[in-house]
Coordinates of C-alpha atoms in Angstrom, one line a residue:
M1283 CA -78.9 44.5 82.0
M1284 CA -80.9 44.4 78.7
W1285 CA -80.7 48.2 78.6
Y1286 CA -76.9 48.1 79.2
F1287 CA -76.5 45.6 76.3
L1288 CA -78.7 47.6 74.0
M1289 CA -76.7 50.8 74.8
S1290 CA -73.4 49.1 74.0
D1291 CA -74.9 47.6 70.8
A1292 CA -76.1 51.1 69.8
F1293 CA -72.5 52.3 70.1
T1294 CA -71.3 49.5 67.8
F1295 CA -73.9 50.3 65.1
G1296 CA -73.2 54.0 65.5
A1297 CA -69.5 53.4 65.0
F1298 CA -70.2 51.4 61.8
L1299 CA -72.5 54.1 60.4
I1300 CA -70.2 57.0 61.3
S1301 CA -67.3 55.1 59.6
Y1302 CA -69.5 54.5 56.5
G1303 CA -70.5 58.2 56.4
T1304 CA -66.9 59.3 56.7
I1305 CA -65.7 57.1 53.8
R1306 CA -68.8 57.9 51.7
F1307 CA -68.5 61.7 51.8
S1308 CA -64.7 61.5 51.2
Q1309 CA -65.4 60.0 47.8
N1310 CA -65.9 62.0 44.6
F1311 CA -68.5 59.5 43.4
W1312 CA -70.9 57.2 45.2
P1313 CA -73.5 54.7 43.7
N1314 CA -77.1 56.0 43.4
P1315 CA -79.4 53.8 45.6
N1316 CA -82.2 54.4 43.1
E1317 CA -80.1 52.5 40.5
V1318 CA -78.6 49.9 42.8
F1319 CA -81.8 48.9 44.6
N1320 CA -84.4 49.0 41.8
A1321 CA -85.2 45.3 41.4
F1322 CA -88.2 43.4 42.7
P1323 CA -88.8 39.6 42.7
L1324 CA -90.7 38.2 39.7
A1325 CA -90.9 41.8 38.2
G1326 CA -88.4 41.1 35.4
H1327 CA -86.5 44.1 34.3
A1328 CA -89.0 46.6 35.7
N1329 CA -87.4 49.7 37.3
L1330 CA -88.9 49.9 40.8
P1331 CA -86.5 52.1 42.9
L1332 CA -86.5 51.2 46.6
A1333 CA -89.8 49.2 46.3
F1334 CA -88.4 46.0 47.6
V1335 CA -86.5 47.5 50.5
S1336 CA -89.6 49.4 51.4
L1337 CA -91.4 46.1 51.6
M1338 CA -88.7 44.8 53.8
T1339 CA -89.0 47.8 56.1
F1340 CA -92.8 47.4 56.3
I1341 CA -92.4 43.7 57.2
L1342 CA -90.0 44.6 60.0
I1343 CA -92.2 47.4 61.4
M1344 CA -95.2 45.1 61.4
S1345 CA -93.2 42.5 63.3
S1346 CA -92.5 45.2 65.9
V1347 CA -96.3 45.8 66.1
T1348 CA -97.0 42.1 66.7
M1349 CA -94.2 42.1 69.4
V1350 CA -96.0 45.0 71.2
L1351 CA -99.2 43.0 71.1
A1352 CA -97.4 40.0 72.6
V1353 CA -96.0 42.1 75.4
H1354 CA -99.5 43.6 76.0
E1355 CA -101.0 40.1 76.2
G1356 CA -98.3 39.1 78.6
H1357 CA -99.2 42.0 80.9
H1358 CA -102.7 40.6 81.1
G1359 CA -101.5 37.0 81.6
N1360 CA -103.1 35.8 78.3
K1361 CA -101.0 32.8 77.3
K1362 CA -102.8 32.2 74.0
G1363 CA -102.4 35.8 73.0
V1364 CA -98.7 35.8 73.8
V1365 CA -98.2 32.6 71.8
K1366 CA -100.2 33.9 68.8
W1367 CA -98.5 37.3 68.5
L1368 CA -95.0 35.8 69.2
A1369 CA -95.6 33.4 66.3
W1370 CA -96.5 36.3 64.0
T1371 CA -93.4 38.2 65.1
I1372 CA -91.2 35.1 64.2
V1373 CA -92.9 34.9 60.8
G1374 CA -92.1 38.6 60.2
G1375 CA -88.5 38.1 61.2
L1376 CA -88.1 35.1 58.9
A1377 CA -89.8 37.0 56.1
F1378 CA -87.4 39.9 56.5
L1379 CA -84.4 37.5 56.5
A1380 CA -85.7 35.8 53.3
C1381 CA -86.0 39.2 51.7
Q1382 CA -82.5 40.1 52.7
A1383 CA -81.2 36.8 51.3
W1384 CA -82.9 37.5 48.0
E1385 CA -81.5 41.0 47.8
W1386 CA -77.9 39.8 48.5
T1387 CA -78.2 37.0 46.0
H1388 CA -79.6 39.4 43.3
L1389 CA -76.7 41.9 43.9
I1390 CA -74.0 39.3 44.0
T1391 CA -75.1 37.3 41.0
G1392 CA -76.2 40.3 39.0
E1393 CA -74.7 40.9 35.6
H1394 CA -73.6 44.5 35.0
A1395 CA -71.4 45.7 32.2
I1396 CA -68.3 47.7 33.2
L1397 CA -65.4 49.1 31.3
S1398 CA -62.4 47.1 32.4
G1399 CA -59.2 48.5 30.8
N1400 CA -59.8 48.4 27.0
A1401 CA -62.5 45.7 27.2
I1402 CA -66.0 45.2 28.7
D1403 CA -66.5 42.8 31.7
V1404 CA -69.7 41.6 33.3
I1405 CA -69.7 41.5 37.1
G1406 CA -72.0 41.6 40.2
Q1407 CA -71.8 43.6 43.4
T1408 CA -69.3 42.0 45.8
T1409 CA -66.9 43.3 48.5
T1410 CA -64.0 43.4 46.0
V1411 CA -65.7 44.9 42.9
N1412 CA -68.4 47.5 42.4
P1413 CA -70.3 47.8 39.0
W1414 CA -72.0 51.0 40.1
G1415 CA -69.5 53.6 39.0
P1416 CA -70.1 56.6 36.7
A1417 CA -71.9 55.8 33.4
V1418 CA -69.8 55.7 30.2
H1419 CA -71.5 58.1 27.8
D1420 CA -68.8 57.9 25.0
A1421 CA -70.4 55.5 22.5
T1422 CA -67.1 55.2 20.5
K1423 CA -65.3 54.2 23.7
V1424 CA -67.9 51.4 24.3
T1425 CA -67.7 50.2 20.7
A1426 CA -63.9 50.1 20.8
A1427 CA -64.0 48.2 24.1
L1428 CA -66.5 45.7 22.6
Q1429 CA -63.9 44.7 20.0
N1430 CA -61.6 43.6 22.8
T1431 CA -64.2 41.8 24.9
P1432 CA -63.7 38.0 25.5
H1433 CA -66.1 35.6 23.9
D1434 CA -67.8 34.4 27.1
V1435 CA -68.6 38.0 28.0
L1436 CA -70.0 38.6 24.5
V1437 CA -72.3 35.6 25.0
T1438 CA -73.5 37.1 28.3
L1439 CA -74.1 40.5 26.8
A1440 CA -75.9 39.1 23.8
H1441 CA -78.1 36.9 26.0
G1442 CA -79.0 40.0 28.0
Q1443 CA -80.5 41.6 24.9
H1444 CA -81.8 38.5 23.2
H1445 CA -83.5 36.3 25.8
E1446 CA -85.1 34.2 23.1
R1447 CA -81.7 32.7 22.3
S1448 CA -80.4 30.0 24.5
M1449 CA -76.9 30.3 26.0
A1450 CA -75.8 27.2 24.1
E1451 CA -76.9 28.7 20.8
L1452 CA -75.1 31.9 21.5
T1453 CA -71.9 30.1 22.7
A1454 CA -71.7 28.3 19.4
M1455 CA -71.6 31.7 17.5
N1456 CA -68.3 33.4 16.7
A1457 CA -67.2 36.8 18.2
D1458 CA -68.2 38.8 15.1
Q1459 CA -71.7 37.3 15.0
L1460 CA -72.2 38.1 18.7
K1461 CA -70.9 41.7 18.3
G1462 CA -73.4 42.2 15.5
M1463 CA -76.2 41.2 17.8
I1464 CA -75.2 43.5 20.6
N1465 CA -76.6 47.1 20.6
S1466 CA -73.9 49.1 22.4
A1467 CA -76.4 51.9 23.1
E1468 CA -78.4 49.5 25.3
L1469 CA -75.5 48.1 27.3
H1470 CA -75.5 50.9 29.9
V1471 CA -71.8 50.4 30.5
R1472 CA -70.3 51.9 33.7
E1473 CA -66.9 52.3 35.2
A1474 CA -66.0 50.4 38.3
G1475 CA -67.3 52.2 41.4
P1476 CA -65.7 52.7 44.9
V1477 CA -64.9 49.3 46.4
A1478 CA -65.9 50.5 49.9
F1479 CA -69.5 50.5 49.0
G1480 CA -69.8 46.7 48.8
G1481 CA -67.7 46.2 52.0
Y1482 CA -69.8 48.5 54.1
F1483 CA -73.1 47.4 52.6
Y1484 CA -72.6 43.7 53.3
A1485 CA -70.9 44.3 56.6
I1486 CA -73.5 46.6 58.1
T1487 CA -76.7 44.9 56.6
G1488 CA -75.2 41.5 57.5
F1489 CA -74.5 42.6 61.1
H1490 CA -78.1 43.8 61.3
G1491 CA -79.3 40.6 59.7
F1492 CA -77.3 38.6 62.4
H1493 CA -79.2 40.6 65.1
V1494 CA -82.5 39.8 63.4
S1495 CA -81.6 36.1 63.3
S1496 CA -80.7 36.2 67.0
G1497 CA -84.0 37.9 67.7
V1498 CA -85.9 35.2 65.9
V1499 CA -84.1 32.5 67.9
I1500 CA -84.8 34.4 71.1
N1501 CA -88.5 34.7 70.2
I1502 CA -88.7 31.0 69.3
V1503 CA -87.3 30.2 72.8
M1504 CA -89.9 32.6 74.4
L1505 CA -92.6 31.0 72.3
L1506 CA -91.7 27.5 73.5
M1507 CA -91.5 28.6 77.1
A1508 CA -94.9 30.3 76.8
Q1509 CA -96.5 27.2 75.3
R1510 CA -95.1 25.0 78.1
G1511 CA -96.5 27.3 80.7
V1512 CA -93.2 28.4 82.2
F1513 CA -94.3 32.1 82.5
E1514 CA -97.7 31.1 84.0
K1515 CA -95.9 29.2 86.8
R1516 CA -93.8 32.2 87.4
G1517 CA -96.8 34.5 87.5
H1518 CA -95.5 37.0 85.1
Y1519 CA -94.3 37.4 81.5
L1520 CA -91.3 39.7 82.1
M1521 CA -89.0 37.8 79.8
I1522 CA -91.4 38.6 76.9
E1523 CA -90.9 42.3 77.6
K1524 CA -87.1 41.9 77.7
A1525 CA -87.2 40.1 74.3
G1526 CA -89.5 42.8 73.0
L1527 CA -86.9 45.5 74.0
Y1528 CA -84.3 43.7 71.9
W1529 CA -86.7 43.3 68.9
H1530 CA -87.7 47.0 69.0
F1531 CA -84.0 47.9 69.1
V1532 CA -83.3 45.8 66.0
D1533 CA -86.2 47.5 64.2
L1534 CA -85.0 51.0 65.2
V1535 CA -81.5 50.3 64.0
W1536 CA -82.9 49.2 60.6
V1537 CA -84.4 52.7 60.3
F1538 CA -80.9 54.2 60.4
V1539 CA -79.5 51.6 58.1
F1540 CA -82.3 52.2 55.7
L1541 CA -81.7 56.0 55.8
C1542 CA -78.0 55.8 55.3
F1543 CA -77.8 53.2 52.6
Y1544 CA -81.1 53.4 50.7
L1545 CA -82.3 57.0 51.0
I1546 CA -79.3 59.3 51.2

């Protein structure tokens, strides 16, 4: 029954990814993953393309290794070994989810300058707006848009280039003072990108994250059952192997998600 479930789940993920590919390759422009996913916790404004998602992938793969070891210990009836490696698998799953939470938060709360009509706006990546459109290389267009930009956006842009100034100090300045502080060449203004990018990214990575969360809960239940000697009384650890199949499936799906969203 576990194999039947995994096969049906594979069809679901396959449908999502095929739909994503169809929409992506029907667009004239699509965000560059090296620009979208280039941040790393505590690294400031360092440009580290795909470094963080590579760490996430490593964590998930290592959790699959610890799951293999838990199943191996179960085949040998080693209760302590099963408990130890299941615990490490749970830690790996929680670490992956924490990384995904940071990535989502960073994208949603990010401040990226886009050309909105005849003004500049600052937005993050959501399901309704996408700041990762084509770069605006016309300096005169950016300068003209800066003249029509609202005061609160000017404060945000100025703070992005002058971190030594507090937001309160910048807010107290008038629009002309703020415009004089902003170097338009360093704004990296873009046009709005295809809205479908955010919808597919959050839907598919969120659906995968839900599977990881479910796997963590399943592994916690398996850990508690192993600690209480349930499997020892049964004389086998077959349930650990079934949980392992699900966990390996989740890891395998991430490889395809990683390929489609982060590499291609």
